[in-house]
PDB file of C-alpha atoms and ligand atoms in Angstrom:
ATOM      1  CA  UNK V   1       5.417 -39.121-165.165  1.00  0.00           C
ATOM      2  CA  UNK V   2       3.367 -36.762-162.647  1.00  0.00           C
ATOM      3  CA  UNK V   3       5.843 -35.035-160.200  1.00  0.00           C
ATOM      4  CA  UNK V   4       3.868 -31.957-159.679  1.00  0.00           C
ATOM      5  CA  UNK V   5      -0.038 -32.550-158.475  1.00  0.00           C
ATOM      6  CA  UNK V   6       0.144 -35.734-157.351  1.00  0.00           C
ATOM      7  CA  UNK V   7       0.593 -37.892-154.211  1.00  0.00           C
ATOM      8  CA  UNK V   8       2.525 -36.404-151.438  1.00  0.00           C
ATOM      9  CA  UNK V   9       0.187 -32.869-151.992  1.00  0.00           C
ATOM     10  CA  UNK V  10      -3.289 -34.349-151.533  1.00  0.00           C
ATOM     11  CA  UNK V  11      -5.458 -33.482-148.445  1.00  0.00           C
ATOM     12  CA  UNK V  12      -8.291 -35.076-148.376  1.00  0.00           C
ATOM     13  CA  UNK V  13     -11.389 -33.915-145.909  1.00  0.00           C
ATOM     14  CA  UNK V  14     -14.592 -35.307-145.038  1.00  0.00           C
ATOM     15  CA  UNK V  15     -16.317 -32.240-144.920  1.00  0.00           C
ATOM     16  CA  UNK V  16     -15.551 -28.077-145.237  1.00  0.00           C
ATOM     17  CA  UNK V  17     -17.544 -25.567-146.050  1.00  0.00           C
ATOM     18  CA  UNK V  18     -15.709 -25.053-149.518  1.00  0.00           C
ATOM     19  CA  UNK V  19     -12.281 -26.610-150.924  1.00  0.00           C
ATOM     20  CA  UNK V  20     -11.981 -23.024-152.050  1.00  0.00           C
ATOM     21  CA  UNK V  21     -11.819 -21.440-149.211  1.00  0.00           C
ATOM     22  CA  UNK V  22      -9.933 -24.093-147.219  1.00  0.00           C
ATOM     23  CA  UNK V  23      -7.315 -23.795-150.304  1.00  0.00           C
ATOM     24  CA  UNK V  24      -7.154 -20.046-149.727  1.00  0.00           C
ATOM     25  CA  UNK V  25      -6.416 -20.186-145.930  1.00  0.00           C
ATOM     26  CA  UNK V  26      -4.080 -22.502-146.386  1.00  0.00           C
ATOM     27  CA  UNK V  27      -2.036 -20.303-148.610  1.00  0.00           C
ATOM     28  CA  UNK V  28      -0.977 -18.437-145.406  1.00  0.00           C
ATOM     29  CA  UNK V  29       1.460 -21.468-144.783  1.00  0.00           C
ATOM     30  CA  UNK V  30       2.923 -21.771-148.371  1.00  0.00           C
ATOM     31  CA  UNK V  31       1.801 -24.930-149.381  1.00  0.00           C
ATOM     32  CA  UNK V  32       3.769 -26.580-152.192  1.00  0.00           C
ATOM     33  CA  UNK V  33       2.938 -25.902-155.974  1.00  0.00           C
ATOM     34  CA  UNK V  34       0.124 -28.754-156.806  1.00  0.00           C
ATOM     35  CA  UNK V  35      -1.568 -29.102-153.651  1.00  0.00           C
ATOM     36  CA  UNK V  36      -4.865 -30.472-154.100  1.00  0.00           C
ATOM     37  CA  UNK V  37      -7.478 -30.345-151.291  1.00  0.00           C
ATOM     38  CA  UNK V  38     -10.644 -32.579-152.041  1.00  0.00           C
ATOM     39  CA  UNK V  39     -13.852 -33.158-149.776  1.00  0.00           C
ATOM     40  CA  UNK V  40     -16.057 -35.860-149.743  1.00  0.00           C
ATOM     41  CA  UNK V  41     -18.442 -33.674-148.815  1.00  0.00           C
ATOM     42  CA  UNK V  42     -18.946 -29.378-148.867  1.00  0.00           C
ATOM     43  CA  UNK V  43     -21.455 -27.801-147.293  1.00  0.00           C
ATOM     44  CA  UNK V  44     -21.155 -24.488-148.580  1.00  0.00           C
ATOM     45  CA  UNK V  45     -19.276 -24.911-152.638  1.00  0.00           C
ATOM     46  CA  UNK V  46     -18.986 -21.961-154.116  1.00  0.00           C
ATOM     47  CA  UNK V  47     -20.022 -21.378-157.885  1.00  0.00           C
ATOM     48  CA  UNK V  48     -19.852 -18.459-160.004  1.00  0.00           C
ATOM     49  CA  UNK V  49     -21.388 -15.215-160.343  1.00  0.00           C
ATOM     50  CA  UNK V  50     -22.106 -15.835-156.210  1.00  0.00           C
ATOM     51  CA  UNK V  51     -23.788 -19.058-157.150  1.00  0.00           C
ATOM     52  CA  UNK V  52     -23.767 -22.282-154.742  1.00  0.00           C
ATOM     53  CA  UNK V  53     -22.553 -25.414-155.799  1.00  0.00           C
ATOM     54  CA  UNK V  54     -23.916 -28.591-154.705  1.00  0.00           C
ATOM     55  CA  UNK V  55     -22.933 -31.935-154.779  1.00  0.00           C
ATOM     56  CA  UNK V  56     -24.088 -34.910-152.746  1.00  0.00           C
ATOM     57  CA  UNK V  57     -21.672 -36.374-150.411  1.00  0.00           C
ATOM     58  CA  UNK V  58     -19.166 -38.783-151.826  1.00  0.00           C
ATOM     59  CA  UNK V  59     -20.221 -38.903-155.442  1.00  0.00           C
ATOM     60  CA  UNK V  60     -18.491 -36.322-156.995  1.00  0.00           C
ATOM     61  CA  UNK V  61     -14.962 -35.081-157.262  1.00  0.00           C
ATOM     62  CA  UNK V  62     -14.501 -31.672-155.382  1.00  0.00           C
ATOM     63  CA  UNK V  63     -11.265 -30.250-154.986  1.00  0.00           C
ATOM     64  CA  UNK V  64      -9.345 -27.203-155.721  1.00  0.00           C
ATOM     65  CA  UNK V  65      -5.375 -27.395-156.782  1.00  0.00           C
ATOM     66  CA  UNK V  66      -3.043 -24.548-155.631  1.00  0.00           C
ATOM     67  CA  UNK V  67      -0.579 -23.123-158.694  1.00  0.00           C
ATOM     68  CA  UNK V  68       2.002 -20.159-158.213  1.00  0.00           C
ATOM     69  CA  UNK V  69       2.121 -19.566-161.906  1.00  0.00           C
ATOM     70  CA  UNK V  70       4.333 -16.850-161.211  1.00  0.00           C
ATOM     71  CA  UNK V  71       5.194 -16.604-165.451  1.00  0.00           C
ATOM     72  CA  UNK V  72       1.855 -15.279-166.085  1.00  0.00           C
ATOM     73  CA  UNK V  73       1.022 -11.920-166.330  1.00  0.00           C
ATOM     74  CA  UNK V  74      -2.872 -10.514-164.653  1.00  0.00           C
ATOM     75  CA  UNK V  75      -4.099  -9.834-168.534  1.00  0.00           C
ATOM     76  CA  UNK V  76      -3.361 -13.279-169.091  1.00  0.00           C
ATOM     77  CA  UNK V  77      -4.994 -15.003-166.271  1.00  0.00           C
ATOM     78  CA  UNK V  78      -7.949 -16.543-168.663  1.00  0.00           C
ATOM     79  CA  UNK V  79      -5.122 -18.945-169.938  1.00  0.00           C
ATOM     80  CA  UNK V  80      -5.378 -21.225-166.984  1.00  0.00           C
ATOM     81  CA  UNK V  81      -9.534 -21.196-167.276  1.00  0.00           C
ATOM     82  CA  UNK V  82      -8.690 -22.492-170.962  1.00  0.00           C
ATOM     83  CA  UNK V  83      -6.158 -25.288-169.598  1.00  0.00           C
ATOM     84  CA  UNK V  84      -8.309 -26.598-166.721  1.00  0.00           C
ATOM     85  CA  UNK V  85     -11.122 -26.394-169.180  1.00  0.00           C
ATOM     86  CA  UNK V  86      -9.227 -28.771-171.694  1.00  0.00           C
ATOM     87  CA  UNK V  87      -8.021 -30.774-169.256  1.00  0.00           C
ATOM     88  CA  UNK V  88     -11.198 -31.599-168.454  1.00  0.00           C
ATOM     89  CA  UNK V  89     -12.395 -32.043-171.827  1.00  0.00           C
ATOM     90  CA  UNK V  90      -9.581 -34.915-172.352  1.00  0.00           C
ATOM     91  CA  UNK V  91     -10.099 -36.449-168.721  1.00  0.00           C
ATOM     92  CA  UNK V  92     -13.836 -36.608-169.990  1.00  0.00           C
ATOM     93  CA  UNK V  93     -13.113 -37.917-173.290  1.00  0.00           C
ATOM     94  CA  UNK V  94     -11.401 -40.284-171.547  1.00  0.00           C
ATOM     95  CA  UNK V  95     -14.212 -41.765-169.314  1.00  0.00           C
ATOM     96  CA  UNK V  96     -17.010 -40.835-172.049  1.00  0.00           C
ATOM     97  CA  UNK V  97     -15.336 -41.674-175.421  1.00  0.00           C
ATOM     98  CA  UNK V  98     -19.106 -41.522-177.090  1.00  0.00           C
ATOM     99  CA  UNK V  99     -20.479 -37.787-175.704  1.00  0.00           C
ATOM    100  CA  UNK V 100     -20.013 -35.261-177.680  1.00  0.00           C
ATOM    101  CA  UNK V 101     -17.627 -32.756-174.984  1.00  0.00           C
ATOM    102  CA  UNK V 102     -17.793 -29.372-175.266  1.00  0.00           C
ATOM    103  CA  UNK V 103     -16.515 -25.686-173.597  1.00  0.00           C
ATOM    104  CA  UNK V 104     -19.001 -23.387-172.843  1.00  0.00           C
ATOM    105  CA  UNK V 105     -17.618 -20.361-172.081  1.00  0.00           C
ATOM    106  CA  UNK V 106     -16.131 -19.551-169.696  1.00  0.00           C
ATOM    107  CA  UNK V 107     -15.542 -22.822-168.736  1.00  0.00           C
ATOM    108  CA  UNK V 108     -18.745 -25.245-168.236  1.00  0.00           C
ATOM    109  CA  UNK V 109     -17.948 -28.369-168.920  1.00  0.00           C
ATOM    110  CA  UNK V 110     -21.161 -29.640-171.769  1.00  0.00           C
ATOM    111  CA  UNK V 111     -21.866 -33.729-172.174  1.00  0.00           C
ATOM    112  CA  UNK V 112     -24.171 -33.823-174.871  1.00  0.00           C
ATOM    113  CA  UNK V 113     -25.008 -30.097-173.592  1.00  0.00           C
ATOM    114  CA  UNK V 114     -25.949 -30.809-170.412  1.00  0.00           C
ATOM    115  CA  UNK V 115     -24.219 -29.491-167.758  1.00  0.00           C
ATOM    116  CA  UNK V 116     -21.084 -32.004-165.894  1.00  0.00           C
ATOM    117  CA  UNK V 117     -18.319 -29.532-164.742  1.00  0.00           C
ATOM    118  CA  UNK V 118     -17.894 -26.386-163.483  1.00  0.00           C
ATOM    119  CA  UNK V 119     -15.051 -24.212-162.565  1.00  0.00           C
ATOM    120  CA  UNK V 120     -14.199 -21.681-159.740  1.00  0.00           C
ATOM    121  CA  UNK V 121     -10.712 -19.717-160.447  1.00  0.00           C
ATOM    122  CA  UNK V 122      -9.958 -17.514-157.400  1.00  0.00           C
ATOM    123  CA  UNK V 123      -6.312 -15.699-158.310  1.00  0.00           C
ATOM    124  CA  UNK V 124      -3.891 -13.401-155.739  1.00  0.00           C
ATOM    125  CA  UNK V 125      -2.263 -11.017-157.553  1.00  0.00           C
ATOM    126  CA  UNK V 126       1.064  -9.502-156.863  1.00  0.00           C
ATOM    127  CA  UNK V 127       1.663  -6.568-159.140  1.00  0.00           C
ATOM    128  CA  UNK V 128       1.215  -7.099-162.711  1.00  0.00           C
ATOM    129  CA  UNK V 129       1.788 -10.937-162.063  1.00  0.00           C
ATOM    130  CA  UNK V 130      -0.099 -13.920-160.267  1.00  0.00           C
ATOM    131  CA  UNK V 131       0.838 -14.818-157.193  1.00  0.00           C
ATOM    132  CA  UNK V 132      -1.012 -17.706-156.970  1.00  0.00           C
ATOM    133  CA  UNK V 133      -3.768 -19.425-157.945  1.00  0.00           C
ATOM    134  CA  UNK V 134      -7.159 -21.682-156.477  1.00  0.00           C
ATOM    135  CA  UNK V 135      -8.387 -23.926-158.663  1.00  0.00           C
ATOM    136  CA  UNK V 136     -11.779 -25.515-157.975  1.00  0.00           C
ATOM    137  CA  UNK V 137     -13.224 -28.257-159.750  1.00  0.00           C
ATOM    138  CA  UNK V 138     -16.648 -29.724-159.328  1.00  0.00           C
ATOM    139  CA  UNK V 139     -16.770 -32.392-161.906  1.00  0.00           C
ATOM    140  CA  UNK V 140     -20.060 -34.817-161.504  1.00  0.00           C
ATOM    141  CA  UNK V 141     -19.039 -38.381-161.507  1.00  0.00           C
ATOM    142  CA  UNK V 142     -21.827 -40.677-159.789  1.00  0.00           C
ATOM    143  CA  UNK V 143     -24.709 -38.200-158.946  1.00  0.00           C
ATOM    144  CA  UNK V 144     -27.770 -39.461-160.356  1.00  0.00           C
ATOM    145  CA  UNK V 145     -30.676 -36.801-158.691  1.00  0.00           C
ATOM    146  CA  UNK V 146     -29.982 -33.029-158.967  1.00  0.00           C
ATOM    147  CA  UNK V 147     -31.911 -30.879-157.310  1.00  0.00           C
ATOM    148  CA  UNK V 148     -35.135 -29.514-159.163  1.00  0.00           C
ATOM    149  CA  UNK V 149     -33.266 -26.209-159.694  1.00  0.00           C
ATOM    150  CA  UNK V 150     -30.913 -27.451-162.301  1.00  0.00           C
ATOM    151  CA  UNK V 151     -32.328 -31.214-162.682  1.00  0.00           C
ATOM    152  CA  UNK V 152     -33.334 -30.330-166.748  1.00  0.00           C
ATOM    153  CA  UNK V 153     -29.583 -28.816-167.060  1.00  0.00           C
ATOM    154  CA  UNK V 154     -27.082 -30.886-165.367  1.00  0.00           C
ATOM    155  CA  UNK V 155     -25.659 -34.568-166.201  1.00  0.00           C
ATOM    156  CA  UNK V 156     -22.817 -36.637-164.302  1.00  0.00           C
ATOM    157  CA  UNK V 157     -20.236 -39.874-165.895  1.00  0.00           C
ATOM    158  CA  UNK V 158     -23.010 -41.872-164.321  1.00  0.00           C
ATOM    159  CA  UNK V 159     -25.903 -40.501-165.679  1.00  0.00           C
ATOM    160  CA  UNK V 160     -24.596 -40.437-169.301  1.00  0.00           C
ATOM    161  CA  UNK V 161     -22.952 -43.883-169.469  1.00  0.00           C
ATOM    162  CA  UNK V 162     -24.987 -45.669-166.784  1.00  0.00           C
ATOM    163  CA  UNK V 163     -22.394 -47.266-164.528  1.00  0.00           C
ATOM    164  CA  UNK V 164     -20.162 -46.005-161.801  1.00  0.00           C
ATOM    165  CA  UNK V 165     -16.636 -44.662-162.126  1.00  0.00           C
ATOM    166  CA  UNK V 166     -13.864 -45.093-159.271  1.00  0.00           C
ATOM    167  CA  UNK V 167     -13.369 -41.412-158.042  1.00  0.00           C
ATOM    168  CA  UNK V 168     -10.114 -42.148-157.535  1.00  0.00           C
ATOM    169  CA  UNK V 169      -8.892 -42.997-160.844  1.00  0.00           C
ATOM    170  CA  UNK V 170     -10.958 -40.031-162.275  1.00  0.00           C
ATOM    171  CA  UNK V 171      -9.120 -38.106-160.274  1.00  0.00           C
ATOM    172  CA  UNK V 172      -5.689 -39.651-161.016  1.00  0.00           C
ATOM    173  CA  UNK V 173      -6.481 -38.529-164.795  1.00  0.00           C
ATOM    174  CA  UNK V 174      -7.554 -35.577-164.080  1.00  0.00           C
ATOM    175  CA  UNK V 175      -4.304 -34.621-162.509  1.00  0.00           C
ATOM    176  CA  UNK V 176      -2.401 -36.451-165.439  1.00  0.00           C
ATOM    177  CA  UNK V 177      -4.217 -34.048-167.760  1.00  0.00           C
ATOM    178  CA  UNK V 178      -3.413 -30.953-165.885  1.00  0.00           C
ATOM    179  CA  UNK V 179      -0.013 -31.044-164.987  1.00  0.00           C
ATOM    180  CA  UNK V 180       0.592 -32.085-168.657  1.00  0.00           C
ATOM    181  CA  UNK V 181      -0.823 -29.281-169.719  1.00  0.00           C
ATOM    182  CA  UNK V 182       0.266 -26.803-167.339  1.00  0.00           C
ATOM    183  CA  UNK V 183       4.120 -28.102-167.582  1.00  0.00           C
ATOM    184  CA  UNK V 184       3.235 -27.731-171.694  1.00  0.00           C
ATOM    185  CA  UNK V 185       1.882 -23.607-170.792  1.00  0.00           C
ATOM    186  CA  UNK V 186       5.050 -23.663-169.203  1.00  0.00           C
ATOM    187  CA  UNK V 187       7.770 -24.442-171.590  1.00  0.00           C
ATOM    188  CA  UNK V 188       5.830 -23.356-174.722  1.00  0.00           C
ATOM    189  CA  UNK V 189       3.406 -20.775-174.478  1.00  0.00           C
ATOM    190  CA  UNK V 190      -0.295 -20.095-174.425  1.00  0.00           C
ATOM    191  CA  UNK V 191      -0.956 -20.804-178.581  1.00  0.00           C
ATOM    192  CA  UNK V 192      -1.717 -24.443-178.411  1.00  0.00           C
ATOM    193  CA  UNK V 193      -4.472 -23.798-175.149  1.00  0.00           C
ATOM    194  CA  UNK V 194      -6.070 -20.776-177.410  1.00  0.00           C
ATOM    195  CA  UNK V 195      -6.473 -23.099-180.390  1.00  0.00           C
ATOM    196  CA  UNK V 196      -7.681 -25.883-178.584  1.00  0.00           C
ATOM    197  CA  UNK V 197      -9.914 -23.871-176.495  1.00  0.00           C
ATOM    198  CA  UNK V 198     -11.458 -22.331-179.472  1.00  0.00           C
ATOM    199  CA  UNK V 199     -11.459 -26.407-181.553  1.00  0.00           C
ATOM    200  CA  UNK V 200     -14.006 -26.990-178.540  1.00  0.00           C
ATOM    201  CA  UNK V 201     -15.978 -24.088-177.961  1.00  0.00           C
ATOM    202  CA  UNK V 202     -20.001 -24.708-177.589  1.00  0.00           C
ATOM    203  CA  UNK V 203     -21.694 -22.265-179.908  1.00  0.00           C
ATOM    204  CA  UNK V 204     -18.557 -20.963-181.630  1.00  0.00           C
ATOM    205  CA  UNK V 205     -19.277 -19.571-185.130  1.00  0.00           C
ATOM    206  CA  UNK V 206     -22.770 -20.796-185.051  1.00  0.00           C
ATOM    207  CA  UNK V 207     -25.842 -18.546-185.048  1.00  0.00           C
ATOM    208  CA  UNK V 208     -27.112 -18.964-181.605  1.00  0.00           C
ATOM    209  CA  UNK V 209     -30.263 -17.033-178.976  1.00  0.00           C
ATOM    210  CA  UNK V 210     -28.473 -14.923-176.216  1.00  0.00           C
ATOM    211  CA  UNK V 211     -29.953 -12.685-173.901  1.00  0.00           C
ATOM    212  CA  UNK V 212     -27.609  -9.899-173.839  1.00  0.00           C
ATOM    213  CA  UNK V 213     -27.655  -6.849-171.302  1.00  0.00           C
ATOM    214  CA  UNK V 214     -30.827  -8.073-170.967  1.00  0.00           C
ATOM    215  CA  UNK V 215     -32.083  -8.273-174.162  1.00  0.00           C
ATOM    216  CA  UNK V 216     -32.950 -11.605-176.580  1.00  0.00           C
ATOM    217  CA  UNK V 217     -30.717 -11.346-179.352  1.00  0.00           C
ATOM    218  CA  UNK V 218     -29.360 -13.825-182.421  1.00  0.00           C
ATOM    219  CA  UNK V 219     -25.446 -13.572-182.661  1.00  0.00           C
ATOM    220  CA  UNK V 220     -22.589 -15.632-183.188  1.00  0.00           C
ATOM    221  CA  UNK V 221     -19.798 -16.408-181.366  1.00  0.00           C
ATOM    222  CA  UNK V 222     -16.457 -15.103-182.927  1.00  0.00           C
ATOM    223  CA  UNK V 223     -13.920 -15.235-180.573  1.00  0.00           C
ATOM    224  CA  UNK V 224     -12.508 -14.647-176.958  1.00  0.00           C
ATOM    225  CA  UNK V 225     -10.344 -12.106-175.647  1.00  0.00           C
ATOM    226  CA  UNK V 226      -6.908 -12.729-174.324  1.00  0.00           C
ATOM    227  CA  UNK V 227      -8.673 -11.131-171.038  1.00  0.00           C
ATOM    228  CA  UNK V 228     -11.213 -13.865-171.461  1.00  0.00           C
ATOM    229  CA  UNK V 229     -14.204 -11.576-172.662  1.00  0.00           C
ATOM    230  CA  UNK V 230     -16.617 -13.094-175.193  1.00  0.00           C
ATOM    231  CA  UNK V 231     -16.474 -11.461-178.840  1.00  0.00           C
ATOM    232  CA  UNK V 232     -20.027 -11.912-179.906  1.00  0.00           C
ATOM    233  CA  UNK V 233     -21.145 -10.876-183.727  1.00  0.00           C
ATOM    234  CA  UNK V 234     -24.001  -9.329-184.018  1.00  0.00           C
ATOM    235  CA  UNK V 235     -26.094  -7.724-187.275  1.00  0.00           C
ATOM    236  CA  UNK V 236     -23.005  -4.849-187.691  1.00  0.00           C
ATOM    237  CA  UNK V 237     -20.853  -5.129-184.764  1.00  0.00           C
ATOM    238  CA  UNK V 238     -18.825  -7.265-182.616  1.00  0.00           C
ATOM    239  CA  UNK V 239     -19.504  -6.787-178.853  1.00  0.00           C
ATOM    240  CA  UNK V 240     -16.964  -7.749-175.979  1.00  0.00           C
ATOM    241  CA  UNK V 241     -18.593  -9.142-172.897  1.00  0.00           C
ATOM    242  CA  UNK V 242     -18.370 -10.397-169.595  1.00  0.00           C
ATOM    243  CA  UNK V 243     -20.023 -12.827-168.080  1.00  0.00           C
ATOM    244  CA  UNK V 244     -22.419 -10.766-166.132  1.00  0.00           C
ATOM    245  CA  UNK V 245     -23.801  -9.379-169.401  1.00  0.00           C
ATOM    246  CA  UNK V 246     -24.511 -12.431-171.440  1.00  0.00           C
ATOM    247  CA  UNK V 247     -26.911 -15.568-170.744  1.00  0.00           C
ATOM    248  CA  UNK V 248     -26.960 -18.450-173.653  1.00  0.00           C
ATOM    249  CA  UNK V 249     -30.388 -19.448-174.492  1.00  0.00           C
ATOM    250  CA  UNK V 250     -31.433 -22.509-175.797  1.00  0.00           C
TER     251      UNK V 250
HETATM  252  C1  BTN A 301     -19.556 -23.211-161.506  1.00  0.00           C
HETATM  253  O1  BTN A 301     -20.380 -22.434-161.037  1.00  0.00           O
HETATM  254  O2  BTN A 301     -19.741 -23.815-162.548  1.00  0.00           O
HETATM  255  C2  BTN A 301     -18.247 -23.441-160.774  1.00  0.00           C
HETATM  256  C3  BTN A 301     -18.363 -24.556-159.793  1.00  0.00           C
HETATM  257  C4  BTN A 301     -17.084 -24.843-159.035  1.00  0.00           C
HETATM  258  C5  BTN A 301     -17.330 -25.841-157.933  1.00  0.00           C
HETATM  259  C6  BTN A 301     -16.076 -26.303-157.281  1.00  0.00           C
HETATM  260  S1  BTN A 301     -16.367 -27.680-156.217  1.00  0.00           S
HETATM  261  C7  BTN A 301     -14.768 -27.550-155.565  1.00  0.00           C
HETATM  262  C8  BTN A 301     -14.435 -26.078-155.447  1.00  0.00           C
HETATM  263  N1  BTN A 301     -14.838 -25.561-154.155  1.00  0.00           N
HETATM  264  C9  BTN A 301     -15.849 -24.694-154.251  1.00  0.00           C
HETATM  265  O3  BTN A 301     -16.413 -24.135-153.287  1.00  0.00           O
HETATM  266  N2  BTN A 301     -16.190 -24.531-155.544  1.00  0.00           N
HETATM  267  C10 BTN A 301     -15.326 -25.297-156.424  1.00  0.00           C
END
């Protein structure tokens, strides 16, 4: 049964700038654990690495969901970019039961590997702990034209199955998915999330073309840091890196 993210926690607005950073200001006033603010419409989404992110009005979900995971420690922050990632992948598999789903790191969201979610983690700290925790979600539901920008990349529910989902009960799954999995982190522990996370991981132990610190290179995914850093084989060593310093090629 949900009692967490559910329900009585949801604000819904027309239009903000970003759920973000309407999330954020809102922590000023202690909202309760599983808030979720969702726009129809955002005129400024954020991405990452300073990216926009842009959906057209009313045919996506958009919405970020406030945690206090007070249990986790800072190092272990990439933990909840693994469960929103993989609950995700099962709201997905849900709606989509023929794609083939897939992780790409840090937490891209692949149908058939094109492009359908992304995922914005903005985290207060307080000490050694988190405080609390924003957690955006653009997932692409009914969006059939992208812009040119990211047309060739980028894929929606719609696009891959060819008929229109309810927002609504994507959303209801969505929030099944990840207060299942977060009360799961919870009570037992990061191992399952790390398994999982690795089970779905695009590229992982294949030989694949990066362009690393800015240079093409053939390497193979081995692994990823409890910090959330990419462990990348190459001919004679394994290199740690963030995402500023690695770009997947196709
Ligand atoms: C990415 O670059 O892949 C992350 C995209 C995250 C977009 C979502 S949409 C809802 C929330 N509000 C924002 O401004 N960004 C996130």
């Amino acid at each position: 049964m949900n009692t967490l993210f559910t329900g009585k926690n949801l604000i819904v607005l027309e239009e903000v700038d970003s759920t973000n950073r309407y999330a954020e200001s809102l922590l000023k006033s202690s909202p309760p654990d599983g808030t979720v603010v969702m726009a129809h419409q955002q005129t400024a989404g954020r991405g990452q690495a300073g990216n926009a992110w842009f959906s057209q009005p009313g045919q996506n979900l958009t919405l970020s969901l406030i945690l206090y995971p007070l249990f986790l420690q800072v190092s272990q922050a990439f933990v909840l970019n693994k469960l929103v990632s993989l609950a995700l992948l099962d709201t997905l598999k849900h709606f989509l039961p023929k794609a083939s789903l897939k992780i790409k790191w840090p937490n891209d969201l692949l149908a058939d590997k094109l492009k359908i979610s992304g995922i914005l983690i903005q985290n207060q700290l307080a000490g050694s702990m988190i405080r609390n925790s924003v957690i955006g979600i653009g997932l692409n539901v009914n969006q059939v034209i992208f812009p040119a920008e990211i047309r060739e990349k980028a894929t929606s529910m719609k696009l891959f199955s060819g008929h229109e989902f309810d927002l609504k009960q994507v959303l209801g799954t969505l929030m099944t998915h990840l207060e299942r999995e977060y009360l799961r982190l919870k009570s037992s522990g990061p191992a399952r999330l790390d398994r999982a996370y690795l089970d779905h991981l695009y590229a992982y132990q294949e030989m694949h073309r990066f362009r690393i610190r800015g240079e093409v290179m053939e390497g193979m995914i081995v692994g990823v840091e409890k910090e959330g850093k990419l462990a990348v084989q190459l001919n004679r060593e394994v290199l740690h890196l963030n995402l500023k310093e690695i770009e997947f090629l196709l």
